[in-house]
Amino acid sequence: MLGISSPILLVCLIAALNCASVGYDSSMMSSLNISETFKARFGIDTNTKGLLTAVQNLGAIVGSLFAGSIVDKWGRKGGILTASCIVLIATVLHSTATTQAQFFVARIVVGFAKAIDIASVPTYLVELAPPKRRGFVAGLYWTCWLLGAIISSSVGYGARRADGDWTWRIVCICMAAPALSCIVSLLMVPESPRWLISRGREAEALTVSVGNHYTHYTKGFNVMGVIYYIKAFY
């Protein structure tokens, strides 16, 4: 399919789930800000609406200071797992919020996770994708941001029929779905061969490179040449 092997299609699914999670988290405030129950619960006015939306970027700024180190130390999959787990923590903070301060903290935590995710997933995709499909696979990441935003809006629309605080808590709880799906999916995909080589695990890197796409992509592809090329830059 599209010249991409089945394992790489699974990797694409990881990208879709991750960016759908980012898109959902980034867009959910649009649904919450029109909820009268939400606004009454936290005393939201025009200024607070803007702050709740913008404060996520504060978390992203802080997260960006650590994202590179996390991805390099724990691996691309480790970075993705870290981001997903932080989203789950943010989900708890959002859905159980009883004060405006707690909700602000939850938004900052989401931003922190977003920074790690953006550092992890595109890197993971381009390091695993076949050369001729690298643009397609990398582009899939941000395309799925829109999918997450659509899902967020759909959940918000449906939650209007709920009673009381559930009109906004449901929107917050559903944040966990893409993150949980991503954590489960990580069990079925390999680590980036480039990161494995940087850690001296060349045999594993060779297995991943051959098994995932190179022999499927083109016969006679010089996998060892790629391995040595990568080593030259570490």
PDB file of C-alpha atoms in Angstrom:
ATOM      1  CA  MET A   1       0.000   0.000   0.000  1.00  0.00           C
ATOM      2  CA  LEU A   2       1.546   3.286  -1.205  1.00  0.00           C
ATOM      3  CA  GLY A   3       4.891   1.456  -1.321  1.00  0.00           C
ATOM      4  CA  ILE A   4       4.992   1.243   2.457  1.00  0.00           C
ATOM      5  CA  SER A   5       5.323  -1.994   4.416  1.00  0.00           C
ATOM      6  CA  SER A   6       2.800  -3.112   7.018  1.00  0.00           C
ATOM      7  CA  PRO A   7       5.086  -2.297   9.971  1.00  0.00           C
ATOM      8  CA  ILE A   8       5.525   1.245   8.680  1.00  0.00           C
ATOM      9  CA  LEU A   9       1.768   1.596   8.305  1.00  0.00           C
ATOM     10  CA  LEU A  10       1.561   0.783  12.005  1.00  0.00           C
ATOM     11  CA  VAL A  11       4.139   3.476  12.657  1.00  0.00           C
ATOM     12  CA  CYS A  12       1.909   5.853  10.688  1.00  0.00           C
ATOM     13  CA  LEU A  13      -0.917   4.897  13.024  1.00  0.00           C
ATOM     14  CA  ILE A  14       1.244   5.952  15.955  1.00  0.00           C
ATOM     15  CA  ALA A  15       1.707   9.313  14.257  1.00  0.00           C
ATOM     16  CA  ALA A  16      -2.019   9.643  13.676  1.00  0.00           C
ATOM     17  CA  LEU A  17      -2.866   8.856  17.291  1.00  0.00           C
ATOM     18  CA  ASN A  18      -0.230  11.213  18.654  1.00  0.00           C
ATOM     19  CA  CYS A  19      -1.111  14.185  16.551  1.00  0.00           C
ATOM     20  CA  ALA A  20      -4.829  13.522  17.011  1.00  0.00           C
ATOM     21  CA  SER A  21      -4.107  13.713  20.732  1.00  0.00           C
ATOM     22  CA  VAL A  22      -2.260  17.030  20.295  1.00  0.00           C
ATOM     23  CA  GLY A  23      -5.019  18.373  18.059  1.00  0.00           C
ATOM     24  CA  TYR A  24      -7.683  17.329  20.542  1.00  0.00           C
ATOM     25  CA  ASP A  25      -5.881  18.867  23.509  1.00  0.00           C
ATOM     26  CA  SER A  26      -5.188  22.107  21.640  1.00  0.00           C
ATOM     27  CA  SER A  27      -8.759  22.515  20.374  1.00  0.00           C
ATOM     28  CA  MET A  28     -10.847  21.373  23.321  1.00  0.00           C
ATOM     29  CA  MET A  29     -10.953  24.858  24.833  1.00  0.00           C
ATOM     30  CA  SER A  30     -13.125  25.948  21.923  1.00  0.00           C
ATOM     31  CA  SER A  31     -15.803  23.537  23.130  1.00  0.00           C
ATOM     32  CA  LEU A  32     -15.355  24.401  26.793  1.00  0.00           C
ATOM     33  CA  ASN A  33     -15.423  28.157  26.291  1.00  0.00           C
ATOM     34  CA  ILE A  34     -18.952  28.034  24.882  1.00  0.00           C
ATOM     35  CA  SER A  35     -20.243  25.864  27.726  1.00  0.00           C
ATOM     36  CA  GLU A  36     -22.297  27.984  30.102  1.00  0.00           C
ATOM     37  CA  THR A  37     -21.884  25.354  32.820  1.00  0.00           C
ATOM     38  CA  PHE A  38     -18.104  25.467  32.474  1.00  0.00           C
ATOM     39  CA  LYS A  39     -17.999  29.256  32.540  1.00  0.00           C
ATOM     40  CA  ALA A  40     -20.240  29.409  35.603  1.00  0.00           C
ATOM     41  CA  ARG A  41     -18.273  26.673  37.390  1.00  0.00           C
ATOM     42  CA  PHE A  42     -14.935  28.470  37.119  1.00  0.00           C
ATOM     43  CA  GLY A  43     -16.034  32.071  36.814  1.00  0.00           C
ATOM     44  CA  ILE A  44     -14.717  32.384  33.269  1.00  0.00           C
ATOM     45  CA  ASP A  45     -14.802  35.833  31.689  1.00  0.00           C
ATOM     46  CA  THR A  46     -13.403  37.119  28.388  1.00  0.00           C
ATOM     47  CA  ASN A  47      -9.892  37.634  29.772  1.00  0.00           C
ATOM     48  CA  THR A  48      -9.816  34.224  31.433  1.00  0.00           C
ATOM     49  CA  LYS A  49     -10.876  32.525  28.208  1.00  0.00           C
ATOM     50  CA  GLY A  50      -7.846  33.922  26.454  1.00  0.00           C
ATOM     51  CA  LEU A  51      -5.518  32.986  29.286  1.00  0.00           C
ATOM     52  CA  LEU A  52      -6.785  29.406  29.475  1.00  0.00           C
ATOM     53  CA  THR A  53      -6.148  29.011  25.776  1.00  0.00           C
ATOM     54  CA  ALA A  54      -2.753  30.725  25.749  1.00  0.00           C
ATOM     55  CA  VAL A  55      -1.311  29.255  28.964  1.00  0.00           C
ATOM     56  CA  GLN A  56      -0.818  25.921  27.205  1.00  0.00           C
ATOM     57  CA  ASN A  57       2.008  27.587  25.302  1.00  0.00           C
ATOM     58  CA  LEU A  58       3.750  28.348  28.580  1.00  0.00           C
ATOM     59  CA  GLY A  59       3.904  24.632  29.280  1.00  0.00           C
ATOM     60  CA  ALA A  60       5.151  24.032  25.755  1.00  0.00           C
ATOM     61  CA  ILE A  61       7.982  26.534  26.242  1.00  0.00           C
ATOM     62  CA  VAL A  62       9.083  24.797  29.434  1.00  0.00           C
ATOM     63  CA  GLY A  63       8.660  21.368  27.873  1.00  0.00           C
ATOM     64  CA  SER A  64      10.792  22.310  24.883  1.00  0.00           C
ATOM     65  CA  LEU A  65      13.759  22.797  27.224  1.00  0.00           C
ATOM     66  CA  PHE A  66      13.615  19.112  28.167  1.00  0.00           C
ATOM     67  CA  ALA A  67      12.141  17.497  25.048  1.00  0.00           C
ATOM     68  CA  GLY A  68      15.411  17.015  23.175  1.00  0.00           C
ATOM     69  CA  SER A  69      17.141  15.417  26.161  1.00  0.00           C
ATOM     70  CA  ILE A  70      14.224  13.054  26.767  1.00  0.00           C
ATOM     71  CA  VAL A  71      14.094  11.920  23.139  1.00  0.00           C
ATOM     72  CA  ASP A  72      17.862  11.377  22.976  1.00  0.00           C
ATOM     73  CA  LYS A  73      18.186   9.656  26.353  1.00  0.00           C
ATOM     74  CA  TRP A  74      15.083   7.465  26.426  1.00  0.00           C
ATOM     75  CA  GLY A  75      14.608   6.987  22.698  1.00  0.00           C
ATOM     76  CA  ARG A  76      11.942   8.135  20.272  1.00  0.00           C
ATOM     77  CA  LYS A  77       9.459   5.627  21.671  1.00  0.00           C
ATOM     78  CA  GLY A  78      10.401   6.716  25.170  1.00  0.00           C
ATOM     79  CA  GLY A  79       9.601  10.308  24.267  1.00  0.00           C
ATOM     80  CA  ILE A  80       6.247   9.317  22.793  1.00  0.00           C
ATOM     81  CA  LEU A  81       5.431   7.248  25.883  1.00  0.00           C
ATOM     82  CA  THR A  82       6.416  10.128  28.165  1.00  0.00           C
ATOM     83  CA  ALA A  83       4.183  12.560  26.279  1.00  0.00           C
ATOM     84  CA  SER A  84       1.246  10.135  26.368  1.00  0.00           C
ATOM     85  CA  CYS A  85       1.611   9.518  30.101  1.00  0.00           C
ATOM     86  CA  ILE A  86       1.745  13.267  30.784  1.00  0.00           C
ATOM     87  CA  VAL A  87      -1.455  13.677  28.747  1.00  0.00           C
ATOM     88  CA  LEU A  88      -3.102  11.094  31.025  1.00  0.00           C
ATOM     89  CA  ILE A  89      -2.014  13.111  34.066  1.00  0.00           C
ATOM     90  CA  ALA A  90      -3.424  16.236  32.419  1.00  0.00           C
ATOM     91  CA  THR A  91      -6.673  14.375  31.771  1.00  0.00           C
ATOM     92  CA  VAL A  92      -7.061  13.661  35.476  1.00  0.00           C
ATOM     93  CA  LEU A  93      -6.284  17.271  36.365  1.00  0.00           C
ATOM     94  CA  HIS A  94      -8.781  18.598  33.824  1.00  0.00           C
ATOM     95  CA  SER A  95     -11.642  16.256  34.553  1.00  0.00           C
ATOM     96  CA  THR A  96     -11.386  16.525  38.352  1.00  0.00           C
ATOM     97  CA  ALA A  97     -10.801  20.295  38.462  1.00  0.00           C
ATOM     98  CA  THR A  98     -12.758  22.137  41.136  1.00  0.00           C
ATOM     99  CA  THR A  99     -10.885  25.431  41.020  1.00  0.00           C
ATOM    100  CA  GLN A 100      -9.713  27.768  38.290  1.00  0.00           C
ATOM    101  CA  ALA A 101      -6.128  27.354  39.474  1.00  0.00           C
ATOM    102  CA  GLN A 102      -6.245  23.577  38.988  1.00  0.00           C
ATOM    103  CA  PHE A 103      -7.561  24.013  35.467  1.00  0.00           C
ATOM    104  CA  PHE A 104      -4.759  26.455  34.666  1.00  0.00           C
ATOM    105  CA  VAL A 105      -2.206  23.910  35.895  1.00  0.00           C
ATOM    106  CA  ALA A 106      -3.853  21.237  33.751  1.00  0.00           C
ATOM    107  CA  ARG A 107      -3.496  23.418  30.651  1.00  0.00           C
ATOM    108  CA  ILE A 108       0.195  23.995  31.400  1.00  0.00           C
ATOM    109  CA  VAL A 109       0.739  20.248  31.777  1.00  0.00           C
ATOM    110  CA  VAL A 110      -0.900  19.628  28.392  1.00  0.00           C
ATOM    111  CA  GLY A 111       1.463  22.146  26.817  1.00  0.00           C
ATOM    112  CA  PHE A 112       4.445  20.367  28.379  1.00  0.00           C
ATOM    113  CA  ALA A 113       3.294  17.070  26.860  1.00  0.00           C
ATOM    114  CA  LYS A 114       2.738  18.749  23.500  1.00  0.00           C
ATOM    115  CA  ALA A 115       6.366  19.923  23.341  1.00  0.00           C
ATOM    116  CA  ILE A 116       7.716  16.427  24.010  1.00  0.00           C
ATOM    117  CA  ASP A 117       5.325  14.891  21.502  1.00  0.00           C
ATOM    118  CA  ILE A 118       6.310  17.313  18.743  1.00  0.00           C
ATOM    119  CA  ALA A 119       9.989  16.528  19.373  1.00  0.00           C
ATOM    120  CA  SER A 120       9.448  12.761  19.469  1.00  0.00           C
ATOM    121  CA  VAL A 121       6.986  11.773  16.775  1.00  0.00           C
ATOM    122  CA  PRO A 122       8.241  13.592  13.647  1.00  0.00           C
ATOM    123  CA  THR A 123      11.785  12.464  14.493  1.00  0.00           C
ATOM    124  CA  TYR A 124      10.602   8.893  14.929  1.00  0.00           C
ATOM    125  CA  LEU A 125       8.698   8.970  11.635  1.00  0.00           C
ATOM    126  CA  VAL A 126      11.476  10.301   9.421  1.00  0.00           C
ATOM    127  CA  GLU A 127      14.016   7.901  10.939  1.00  0.00           C
ATOM    128  CA  LEU A 128      11.840   4.870  10.207  1.00  0.00           C
ATOM    129  CA  ALA A 129      10.152   5.792   6.935  1.00  0.00           C
ATOM    130  CA  PRO A 130      11.517   4.645   3.549  1.00  0.00           C
ATOM    131  CA  PRO A 131      13.383   7.494   1.816  1.00  0.00           C
ATOM    132  CA  LYS A 132      10.865   7.911  -1.002  1.00  0.00           C
ATOM    133  CA  ARG A 133       7.922   7.918   1.409  1.00  0.00           C
ATOM    134  CA  ARG A 134       9.478  10.082   4.103  1.00  0.00           C
ATOM    135  CA  GLY A 135       7.637  13.235   3.072  1.00  0.00           C
ATOM    136  CA  PHE A 136       4.285  11.463   3.032  1.00  0.00           C
ATOM    137  CA  VAL A 137       4.810   9.845   6.418  1.00  0.00           C
ATOM    138  CA  ALA A 138       6.090  13.046   8.042  1.00  0.00           C
ATOM    139  CA  GLY A 139       3.248  15.074   6.555  1.00  0.00           C
ATOM    140  CA  LEU A 140       0.761  12.651   8.056  1.00  0.00           C
ATOM    141  CA  TYR A 141       1.650  13.918  11.532  1.00  0.00           C
ATOM    142  CA  TRP A 142       0.260  17.441  11.144  1.00  0.00           C
ATOM    143  CA  THR A 143      -2.578  16.279   8.906  1.00  0.00           C
ATOM    144  CA  CYS A 144      -3.907  14.262  11.827  1.00  0.00           C
ATOM    145  CA  TRP A 145      -3.824  17.363  14.027  1.00  0.00           C
ATOM    146  CA  LEU A 146      -6.969  18.390  12.151  1.00  0.00           C
ATOM    147  CA  LEU A 147      -8.501  14.997  12.868  1.00  0.00           C
ATOM    148  CA  GLY A 148      -7.995  15.533  16.592  1.00  0.00           C
ATOM    149  CA  ALA A 149      -9.534  18.999  16.355  1.00  0.00           C
ATOM    150  CA  ILE A 150     -12.591  17.612  14.565  1.00  0.00           C
ATOM    151  CA  ILE A 151     -12.993  14.866  17.160  1.00  0.00           C
ATOM    152  CA  SER A 152     -12.707  17.452  19.933  1.00  0.00           C
ATOM    153  CA  SER A 153     -15.432  19.583  18.385  1.00  0.00           C
ATOM    154  CA  SER A 154     -17.646  16.526  17.846  1.00  0.00           C
ATOM    155  CA  VAL A 155     -17.279  15.404  21.458  1.00  0.00           C
ATOM    156  CA  GLY A 156     -18.003  18.916  22.662  1.00  0.00           C
ATOM    157  CA  TYR A 157     -21.119  19.080  20.503  1.00  0.00           C
ATOM    158  CA  GLY A 158     -22.383  15.735  21.775  1.00  0.00           C
ATOM    159  CA  ALA A 159     -21.588  16.549  25.417  1.00  0.00           C
ATOM    160  CA  ARG A 160     -24.018  19.476  25.348  1.00  0.00           C
ATOM    161  CA  ARG A 161     -26.796  16.974  26.015  1.00  0.00           C
ATOM    162  CA  ALA A 162     -25.210  15.872  29.310  1.00  0.00           C
ATOM    163  CA  ASP A 163     -26.342  17.192  32.670  1.00  0.00           C
ATOM    164  CA  GLY A 164     -24.476  19.631  34.901  1.00  0.00           C
ATOM    165  CA  ASP A 165     -20.680  19.519  34.984  1.00  0.00           C
ATOM    166  CA  TRP A 166     -20.651  16.505  32.696  1.00  0.00           C
ATOM    167  CA  THR A 167     -21.081  18.871  29.747  1.00  0.00           C
ATOM    168  CA  TRP A 168     -17.406  19.802  30.121  1.00  0.00           C
ATOM    169  CA  ARG A 169     -15.999  16.879  32.104  1.00  0.00           C
ATOM    170  CA  ILE A 170     -16.811  14.466  29.274  1.00  0.00           C
ATOM    171  CA  VAL A 171     -14.770  16.591  26.879  1.00  0.00           C
ATOM    172  CA  CYS A 172     -11.837  16.484  29.304  1.00  0.00           C
ATOM    173  CA  ILE A 173     -12.102  12.749  30.000  1.00  0.00           C
ATOM    174  CA  CYS A 174     -12.028  11.908  26.285  1.00  0.00           C
ATOM    175  CA  MET A 175      -8.541  13.423  26.111  1.00  0.00           C
ATOM    176  CA  ALA A 176      -7.298  10.106  27.439  1.00  0.00           C
ATOM    177  CA  ALA A 177      -8.508   7.993  24.498  1.00  0.00           C
ATOM    178  CA  PRO A 178      -5.800   8.866  21.919  1.00  0.00           C
ATOM    179  CA  ALA A 179      -3.064   8.751  24.574  1.00  0.00           C
ATOM    180  CA  LEU A 180      -4.129   5.302  25.827  1.00  0.00           C
ATOM    181  CA  SER A 181      -4.376   4.005  22.253  1.00  0.00           C
ATOM    182  CA  CYS A 182      -0.889   5.294  21.545  1.00  0.00           C
ATOM    183  CA  ILE A 183       0.587   3.614  24.635  1.00  0.00           C
ATOM    184  CA  VAL A 184      -0.890   0.268  23.567  1.00  0.00           C
ATOM    185  CA  SER A 185       0.297   0.714  19.971  1.00  0.00           C
ATOM    186  CA  LEU A 186       3.879   1.374  21.092  1.00  0.00           C
ATOM    187  CA  LEU A 187       4.115  -2.270  22.123  1.00  0.00           C
ATOM    188  CA  MET A 188       3.838  -3.265  18.449  1.00  0.00           C
ATOM    189  CA  VAL A 189       6.420  -0.989  16.825  1.00  0.00           C
ATOM    190  CA  PRO A 190      10.245  -0.952  16.976  1.00  0.00           C
ATOM    191  CA  GLU A 191      12.576   1.756  18.181  1.00  0.00           C
ATOM    192  CA  SER A 192      14.252   4.068  15.683  1.00  0.00           C
ATOM    193  CA  PRO A 193      17.314   2.387  14.137  1.00  0.00           C
ATOM    194  CA  ARG A 194      19.196   5.689  14.249  1.00  0.00           C
ATOM    195  CA  TRP A 195      18.701   5.923  18.014  1.00  0.00           C
ATOM    196  CA  LEU A 196      19.672   2.257  18.439  1.00  0.00           C
ATOM    197  CA  ILE A 197      22.931   2.898  16.581  1.00  0.00           C
ATOM    198  CA  SER A 198      23.642   5.912  18.784  1.00  0.00           C
ATOM    199  CA  ARG A 199      23.446   3.538  21.742  1.00  0.00           C
ATOM    200  CA  GLY A 200      25.731   0.917  20.168  1.00  0.00           C
ATOM    201  CA  ARG A 201      22.873  -1.507  19.426  1.00  0.00           C
ATOM    202  CA  GLU A 202      23.767  -2.045  15.780  1.00  0.00           C
ATOM    203  CA  ALA A 203      22.396  -5.578  15.496  1.00  0.00           C
ATOM    204  CA  GLU A 204      18.958  -4.395  16.599  1.00  0.00           C
ATOM    205  CA  ALA A 205      19.155  -1.438  14.232  1.00  0.00           C
ATOM    206  CA  LEU A 206      19.980  -3.744  11.322  1.00  0.00           C
ATOM    207  CA  THR A 207      17.044  -6.012  12.166  1.00  0.00           C
ATOM    208  CA  VAL A 208      14.675  -3.060  12.308  1.00  0.00           C
ATOM    209  CA  SER A 209      15.953  -1.568   9.049  1.00  0.00           C
ATOM    210  CA  VAL A 210      15.714  -4.814   7.109  1.00  0.00           C
ATOM    211  CA  GLY A 211      12.488  -6.073   8.640  1.00  0.00           C
ATOM    212  CA  ASN A 212      10.540  -2.849   8.456  1.00  0.00           C
ATOM    213  CA  HIS A 213      11.038  -1.344   5.064  1.00  0.00           C
ATOM    214  CA  TYR A 214      14.293  -1.551   3.183  1.00  0.00           C
ATOM    215  CA  THR A 215      13.916  -5.021   1.660  1.00  0.00           C
ATOM    216  CA  HIS A 216      10.232  -4.302   1.072  1.00  0.00           C
ATOM    217  CA  TYR A 217      10.982  -0.939  -0.452  1.00  0.00           C
ATOM    218  CA  THR A 218      13.656  -2.018  -2.916  1.00  0.00           C
ATOM    219  CA  LYS A 219      15.620  -5.199  -3.473  1.00  0.00           C
ATOM    220  CA  GLY A 220      19.341  -4.928  -3.064  1.00  0.00           C
ATOM    221  CA  PHE A 221      19.153  -1.803  -0.936  1.00  0.00           C
ATOM    222  CA  ASN A 222      22.489  -1.388   0.833  1.00  0.00           C
ATOM    223  CA  VAL A 223      21.283  -1.528   4.440  1.00  0.00           C
ATOM    224  CA  MET A 224      24.795  -1.899   5.821  1.00  0.00           C
ATOM    225  CA  GLY A 225      25.782   1.204   3.909  1.00  0.00           C
ATOM    226  CA  VAL A 226      23.015   3.098   5.656  1.00  0.00           C
ATOM    227  CA  ILE A 227      24.145   1.741   9.036  1.00  0.00           C
ATOM    228  CA  TYR A 228      27.719   2.881   8.469  1.00  0.00           C
ATOM    229  CA  TYR A 229      26.518   6.242   7.184  1.00  0.00           C
ATOM    230  CA  ILE A 230      24.495   6.816  10.344  1.00  0.00           C
ATOM    231  CA  LYS A 231      27.440   5.781  12.541  1.00  0.00           C
ATOM    232  CA  ALA A 232      29.639   8.336  10.819  1.00  0.00           C
ATOM    233  CA  PHE A 233      27.509  11.125  12.263  1.00  0.00           C
ATOM    234  CA  TYR A 234      27.543   9.884  15.866  1.00  0.00           C
TER     235      TYR A 234
END
